[in-house]
Coordinates of C-alpha atoms in Angstrom, one line a residue:
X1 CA 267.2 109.7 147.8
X2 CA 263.8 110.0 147.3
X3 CA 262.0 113.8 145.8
X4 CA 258.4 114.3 145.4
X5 CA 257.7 118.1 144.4
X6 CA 253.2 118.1 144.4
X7 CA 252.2 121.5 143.3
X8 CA 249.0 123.3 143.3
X9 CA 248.3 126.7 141.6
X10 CA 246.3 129.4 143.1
X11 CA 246.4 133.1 142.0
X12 CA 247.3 136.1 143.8
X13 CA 245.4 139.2 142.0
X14 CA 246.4 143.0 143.0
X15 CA 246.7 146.6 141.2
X16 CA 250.2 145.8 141.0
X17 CA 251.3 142.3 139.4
X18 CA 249.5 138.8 138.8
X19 CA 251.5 136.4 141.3
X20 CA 251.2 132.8 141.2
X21 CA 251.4 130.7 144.6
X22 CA 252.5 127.2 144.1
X23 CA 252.8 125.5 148.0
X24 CA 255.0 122.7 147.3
X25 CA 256.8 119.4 148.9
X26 CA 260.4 118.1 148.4
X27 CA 261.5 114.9 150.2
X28 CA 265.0 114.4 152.0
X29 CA 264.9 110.9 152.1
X30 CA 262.2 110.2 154.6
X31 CA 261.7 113.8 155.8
X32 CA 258.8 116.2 154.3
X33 CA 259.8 120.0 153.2
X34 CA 256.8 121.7 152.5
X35 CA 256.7 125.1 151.7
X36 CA 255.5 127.8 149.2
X37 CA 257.1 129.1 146.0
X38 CA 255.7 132.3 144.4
X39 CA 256.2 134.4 141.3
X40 CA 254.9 137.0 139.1
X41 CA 253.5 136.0 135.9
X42 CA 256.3 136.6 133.3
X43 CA 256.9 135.6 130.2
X44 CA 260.5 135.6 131.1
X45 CA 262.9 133.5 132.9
X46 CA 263.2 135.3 136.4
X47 CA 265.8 135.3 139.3
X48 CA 264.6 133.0 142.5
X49 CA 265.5 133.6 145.9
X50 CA 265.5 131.0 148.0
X51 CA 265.2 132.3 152.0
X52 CA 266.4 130.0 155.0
X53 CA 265.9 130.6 158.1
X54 CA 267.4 131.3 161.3
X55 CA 267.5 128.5 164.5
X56 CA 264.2 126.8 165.8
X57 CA 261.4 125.2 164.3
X58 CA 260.5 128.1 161.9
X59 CA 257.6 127.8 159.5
X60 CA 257.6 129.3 156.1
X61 CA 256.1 133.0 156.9
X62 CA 259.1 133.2 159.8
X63 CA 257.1 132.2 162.8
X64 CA 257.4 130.1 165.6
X65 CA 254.0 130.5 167.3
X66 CA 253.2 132.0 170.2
X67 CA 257.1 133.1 170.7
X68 CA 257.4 134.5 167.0
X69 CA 254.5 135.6 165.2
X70 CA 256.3 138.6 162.9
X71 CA 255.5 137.0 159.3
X72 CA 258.7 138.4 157.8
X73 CA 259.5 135.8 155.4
X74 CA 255.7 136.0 154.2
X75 CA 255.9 139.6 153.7
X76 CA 259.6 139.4 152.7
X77 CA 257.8 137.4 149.7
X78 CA 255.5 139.7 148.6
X79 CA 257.8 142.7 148.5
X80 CA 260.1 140.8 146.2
X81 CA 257.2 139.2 144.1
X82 CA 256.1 142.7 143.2
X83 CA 259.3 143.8 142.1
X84 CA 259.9 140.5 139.7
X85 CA 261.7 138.0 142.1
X86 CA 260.4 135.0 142.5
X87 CA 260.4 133.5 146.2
X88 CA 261.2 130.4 148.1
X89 CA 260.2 129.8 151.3
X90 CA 260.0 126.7 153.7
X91 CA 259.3 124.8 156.9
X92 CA 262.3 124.2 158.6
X93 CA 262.5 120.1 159.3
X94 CA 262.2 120.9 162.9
X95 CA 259.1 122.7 162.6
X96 CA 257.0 119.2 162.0
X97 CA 256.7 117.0 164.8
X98 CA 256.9 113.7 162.5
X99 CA 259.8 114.9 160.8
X100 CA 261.1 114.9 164.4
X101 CA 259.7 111.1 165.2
X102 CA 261.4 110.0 162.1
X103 CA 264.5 111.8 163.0
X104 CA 265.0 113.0 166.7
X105 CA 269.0 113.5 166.4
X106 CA 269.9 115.9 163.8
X107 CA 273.1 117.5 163.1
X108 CA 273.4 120.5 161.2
X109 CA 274.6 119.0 158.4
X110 CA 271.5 117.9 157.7
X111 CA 270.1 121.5 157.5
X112 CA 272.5 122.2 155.1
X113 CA 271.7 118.9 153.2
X114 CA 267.5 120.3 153.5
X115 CA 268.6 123.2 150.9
X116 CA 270.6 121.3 148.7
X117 CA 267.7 119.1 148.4
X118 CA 265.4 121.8 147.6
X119 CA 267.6 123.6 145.5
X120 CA 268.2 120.1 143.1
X121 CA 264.7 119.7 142.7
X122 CA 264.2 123.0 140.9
X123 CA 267.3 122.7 139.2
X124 CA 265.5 121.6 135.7
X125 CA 262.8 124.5 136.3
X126 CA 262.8 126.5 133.1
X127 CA 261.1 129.4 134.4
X128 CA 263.8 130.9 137.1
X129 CA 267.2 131.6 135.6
X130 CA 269.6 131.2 139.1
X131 CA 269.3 130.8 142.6
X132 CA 269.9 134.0 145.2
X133 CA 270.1 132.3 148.4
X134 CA 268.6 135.0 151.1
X135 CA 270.1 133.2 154.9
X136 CA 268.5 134.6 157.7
X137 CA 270.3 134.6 161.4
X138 CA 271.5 130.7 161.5
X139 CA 270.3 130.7 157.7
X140 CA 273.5 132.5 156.7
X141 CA 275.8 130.0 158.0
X142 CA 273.3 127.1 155.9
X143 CA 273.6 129.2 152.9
X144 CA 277.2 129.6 153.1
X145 CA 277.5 125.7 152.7
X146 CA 275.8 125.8 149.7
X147 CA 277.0 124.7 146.2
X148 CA 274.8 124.4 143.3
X149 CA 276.1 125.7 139.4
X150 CA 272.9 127.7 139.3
X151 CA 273.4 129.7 142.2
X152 CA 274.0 133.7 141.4
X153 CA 274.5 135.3 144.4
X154 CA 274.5 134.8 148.2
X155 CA 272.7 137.2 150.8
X156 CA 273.8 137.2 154.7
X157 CA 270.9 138.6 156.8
X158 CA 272.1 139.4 159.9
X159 CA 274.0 136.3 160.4
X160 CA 276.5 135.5 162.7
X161 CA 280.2 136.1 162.4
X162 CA 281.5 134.1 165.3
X163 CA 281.4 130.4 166.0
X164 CA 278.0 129.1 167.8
X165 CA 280.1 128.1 171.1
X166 CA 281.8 132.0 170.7
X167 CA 278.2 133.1 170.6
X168 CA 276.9 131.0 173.1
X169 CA 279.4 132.0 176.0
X170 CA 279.1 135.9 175.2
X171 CA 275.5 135.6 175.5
X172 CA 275.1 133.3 178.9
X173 CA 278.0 135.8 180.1
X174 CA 275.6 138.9 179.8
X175 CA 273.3 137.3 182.4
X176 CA 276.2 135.1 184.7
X177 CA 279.6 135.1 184.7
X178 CA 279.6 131.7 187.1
X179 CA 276.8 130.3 184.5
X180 CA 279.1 130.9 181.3
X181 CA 282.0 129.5 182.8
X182 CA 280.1 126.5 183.4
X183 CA 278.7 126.8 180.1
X184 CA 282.4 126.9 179.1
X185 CA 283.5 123.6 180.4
X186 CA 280.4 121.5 178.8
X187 CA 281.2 122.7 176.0
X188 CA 284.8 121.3 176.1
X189 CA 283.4 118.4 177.2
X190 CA 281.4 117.8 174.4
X191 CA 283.7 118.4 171.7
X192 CA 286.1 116.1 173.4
X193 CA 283.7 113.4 174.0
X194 CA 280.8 114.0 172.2
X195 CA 278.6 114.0 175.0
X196 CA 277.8 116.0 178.4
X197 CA 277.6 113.8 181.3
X198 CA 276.1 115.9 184.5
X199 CA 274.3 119.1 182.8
X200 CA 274.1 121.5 184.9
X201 CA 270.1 122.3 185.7
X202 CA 270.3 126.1 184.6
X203 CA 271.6 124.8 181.5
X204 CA 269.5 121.8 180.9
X205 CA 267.1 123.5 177.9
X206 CA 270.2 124.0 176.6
X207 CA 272.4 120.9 177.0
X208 CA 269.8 118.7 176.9
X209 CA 271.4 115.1 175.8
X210 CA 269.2 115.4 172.3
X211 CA 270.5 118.7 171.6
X212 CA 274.2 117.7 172.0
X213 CA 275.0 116.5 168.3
X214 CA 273.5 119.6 167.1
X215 CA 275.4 122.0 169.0
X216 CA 278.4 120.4 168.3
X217 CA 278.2 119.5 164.6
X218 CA 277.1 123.4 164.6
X219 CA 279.9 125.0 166.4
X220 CA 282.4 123.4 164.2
X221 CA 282.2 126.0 161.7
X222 CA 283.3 129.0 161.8
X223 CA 281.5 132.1 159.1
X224 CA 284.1 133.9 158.9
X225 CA 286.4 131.2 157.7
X226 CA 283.3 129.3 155.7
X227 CA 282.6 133.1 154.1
X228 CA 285.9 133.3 152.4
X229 CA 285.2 130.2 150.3
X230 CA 281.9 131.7 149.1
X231 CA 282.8 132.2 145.4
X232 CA 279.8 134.4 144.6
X233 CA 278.4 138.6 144.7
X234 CA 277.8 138.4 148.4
X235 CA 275.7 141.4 150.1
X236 CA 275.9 141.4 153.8
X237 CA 272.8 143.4 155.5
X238 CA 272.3 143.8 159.5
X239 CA 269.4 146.1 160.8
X240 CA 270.8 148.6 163.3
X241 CA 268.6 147.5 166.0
X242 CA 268.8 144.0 166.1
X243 CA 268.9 142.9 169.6
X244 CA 270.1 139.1 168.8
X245 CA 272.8 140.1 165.9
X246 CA 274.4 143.1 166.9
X247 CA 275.8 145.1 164.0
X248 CA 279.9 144.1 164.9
X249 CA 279.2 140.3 163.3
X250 CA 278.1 141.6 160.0
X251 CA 281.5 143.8 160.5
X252 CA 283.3 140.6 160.9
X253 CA 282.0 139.1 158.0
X254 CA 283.1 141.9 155.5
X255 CA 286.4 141.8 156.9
X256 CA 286.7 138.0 156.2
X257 CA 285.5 138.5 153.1
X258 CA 286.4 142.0 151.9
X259 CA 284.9 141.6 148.4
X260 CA 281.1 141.5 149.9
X261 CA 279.7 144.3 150.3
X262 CA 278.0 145.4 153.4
X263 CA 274.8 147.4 154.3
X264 CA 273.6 148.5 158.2
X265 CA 270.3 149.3 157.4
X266 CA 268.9 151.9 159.7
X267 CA 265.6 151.2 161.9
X268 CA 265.8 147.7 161.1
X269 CA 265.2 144.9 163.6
X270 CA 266.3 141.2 164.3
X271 CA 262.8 140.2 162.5
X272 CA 263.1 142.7 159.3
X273 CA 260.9 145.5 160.7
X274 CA 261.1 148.5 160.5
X275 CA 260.6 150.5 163.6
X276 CA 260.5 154.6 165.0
X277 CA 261.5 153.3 168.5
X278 CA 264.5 151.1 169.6
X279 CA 261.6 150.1 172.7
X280 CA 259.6 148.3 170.1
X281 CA 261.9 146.0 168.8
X282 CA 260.6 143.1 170.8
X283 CA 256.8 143.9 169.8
X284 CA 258.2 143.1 166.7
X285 CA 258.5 139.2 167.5
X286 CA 254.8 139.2 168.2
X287 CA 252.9 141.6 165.9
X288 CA 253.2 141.1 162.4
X289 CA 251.5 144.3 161.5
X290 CA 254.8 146.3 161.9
X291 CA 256.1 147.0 158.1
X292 CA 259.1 145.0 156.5
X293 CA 262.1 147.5 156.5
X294 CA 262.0 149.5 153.0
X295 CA 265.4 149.9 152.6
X296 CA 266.0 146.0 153.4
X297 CA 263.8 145.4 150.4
X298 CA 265.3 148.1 148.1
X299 CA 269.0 146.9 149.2
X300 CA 267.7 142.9 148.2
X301 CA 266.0 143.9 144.8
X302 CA 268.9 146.3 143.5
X303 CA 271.1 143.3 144.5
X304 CA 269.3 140.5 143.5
X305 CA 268.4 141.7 139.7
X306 CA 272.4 142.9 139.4
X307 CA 273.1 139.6 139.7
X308 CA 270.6 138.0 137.4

């Protein structure tokens, strides 16, 4: 397994704290990670959360233009920076189209492998003292996976409770009852034959035959079972209004694993905002100028540096 980590400084000058930007590139085997790591000048060793994110071809600020443009892993960043975390953020695989010639059938094992790629090649790096891996939506799941002797503490932002096939049906049920039940029996079919013969049209984007090993490698874990072998501080945090994640998974997750500890935070969206008015969650997808919930980054920092 080939890793190539190229780094270039740059510096980041406010009232508040000198942070240094260092975009970087890890290689999994063939496939190119590129994101951006940044810190606040210290002396010190300091704590490094790493940040995955949730399904689709997400790029390193959280987007996935034109359908997400909400920068929340950007901003998510600088929140943390100024209060002495260092930050990890990347390009999902997905989000580059040659990753995707190289490697069209993915399972999600190979998400899971991404992070343990980038995590090994900081391992040596004398200027971050542990890992806090911060897994957003599908993230959670990835970072659940994860095992690394330098890893502190483990974060689940509004992540999923139930299996992706559980989820799947409950949500295609909320617009057809005929439609999930249809939903129902491809996905019998495929986890008894690893494939879908006759998709059903309404469910093509879904089903579509180079989707098929994903869903099915994904659907064979279950968080609430994968949560109680998480041997770490674990802080589970769901926003209130979150429209993709309602509040009852992150319920599920504490009681699988009644040791974490669990925060609803108030206000607080699917895409970390913080809003006045449950009618603006979806503007939230699309303008980045609404601001990063407060008490999402006070809940992460107290965390975060009582697990140093």
């Amino acid at each position: 397994m080939k890793k190539l980590i190229l780094l270039v400084f740059f510096f980041a000058f406010n009232s508040k704290a000198q942070v240094i930007i260092e975009p970087f590139t890890v290689y999994h085997d063939s496939i190119k990670l590129s994101g951006i790591l940044s810190y606040p000048e210290s002396k010190k060793p300091l704590p490094l959360a790493l940040f995955i994110a949730g399904s689709g071809p997400i790029d390193r600020d959280g987007n996935y233009k034109p359908m997400i443009h909400a920068d929340y892993a950007k901003q998510l960043a600088d929140s943390l920076n100024q209060r002495g975390i260092a930050f990890l953020r990347f390009d999902k695989r997905t989000f580059s189209k040659e990753n995707i010639r190289l490697q069209p059938n993915i399972g999600f094992e190979d998400l899971v492998a991404d992070v343990a790629t980038i995590l090994k090649a900081f391992e040596k790096d004398n200027r971050f003292k542990g890992y806090h891996l911060i897994g957003h939506s599908q993230g959670s799941l990835i970072a659940m996976l994860q095992k690394h002797k330098k890893l502190k503490s483990f974060i689940s932002l509004s992540g999923p409770a139930r299996p992706m096939d559980a989820i799947l049906i409950t949500q295609i049920t909320q617009q057809s009852k005929e439609l999930a039940a249809i939903a129902k029996t491809h996905i019998e079919e495929l986890q008894q034959t690893d494939t879908i013969k006759e998709v059903n049209p309404l469910l093509l984007s879904l089903f579509a035959p180079q989707n098929q090993k994903f869903i099915k490698s994904w659907m064979a874990f279950d968080p609430q079972e994968e949560i109680k072998k998480v041997n770490l501080p674990t802080l589970i945090l769901n926003g209130d209004l979150d429209i993709q994640v309602p509040v009852e998974e992150a319920k599920l997750l504490k009681a699988a694993q009644p040791k974490a500890t669990l925060l609803l935070l108030e206000n607080t969206t699917h895409t970390l905002k913080e809003v006045t008015r449950a009618h603006q969650q979806l503007a939230t997808y699309t303008d980045p100028k609404y601001p990063l919930s407060n008490n999402l980054v006070l809940a992460l920092e107290k965390f975060i540096k009582s697990n140093e």
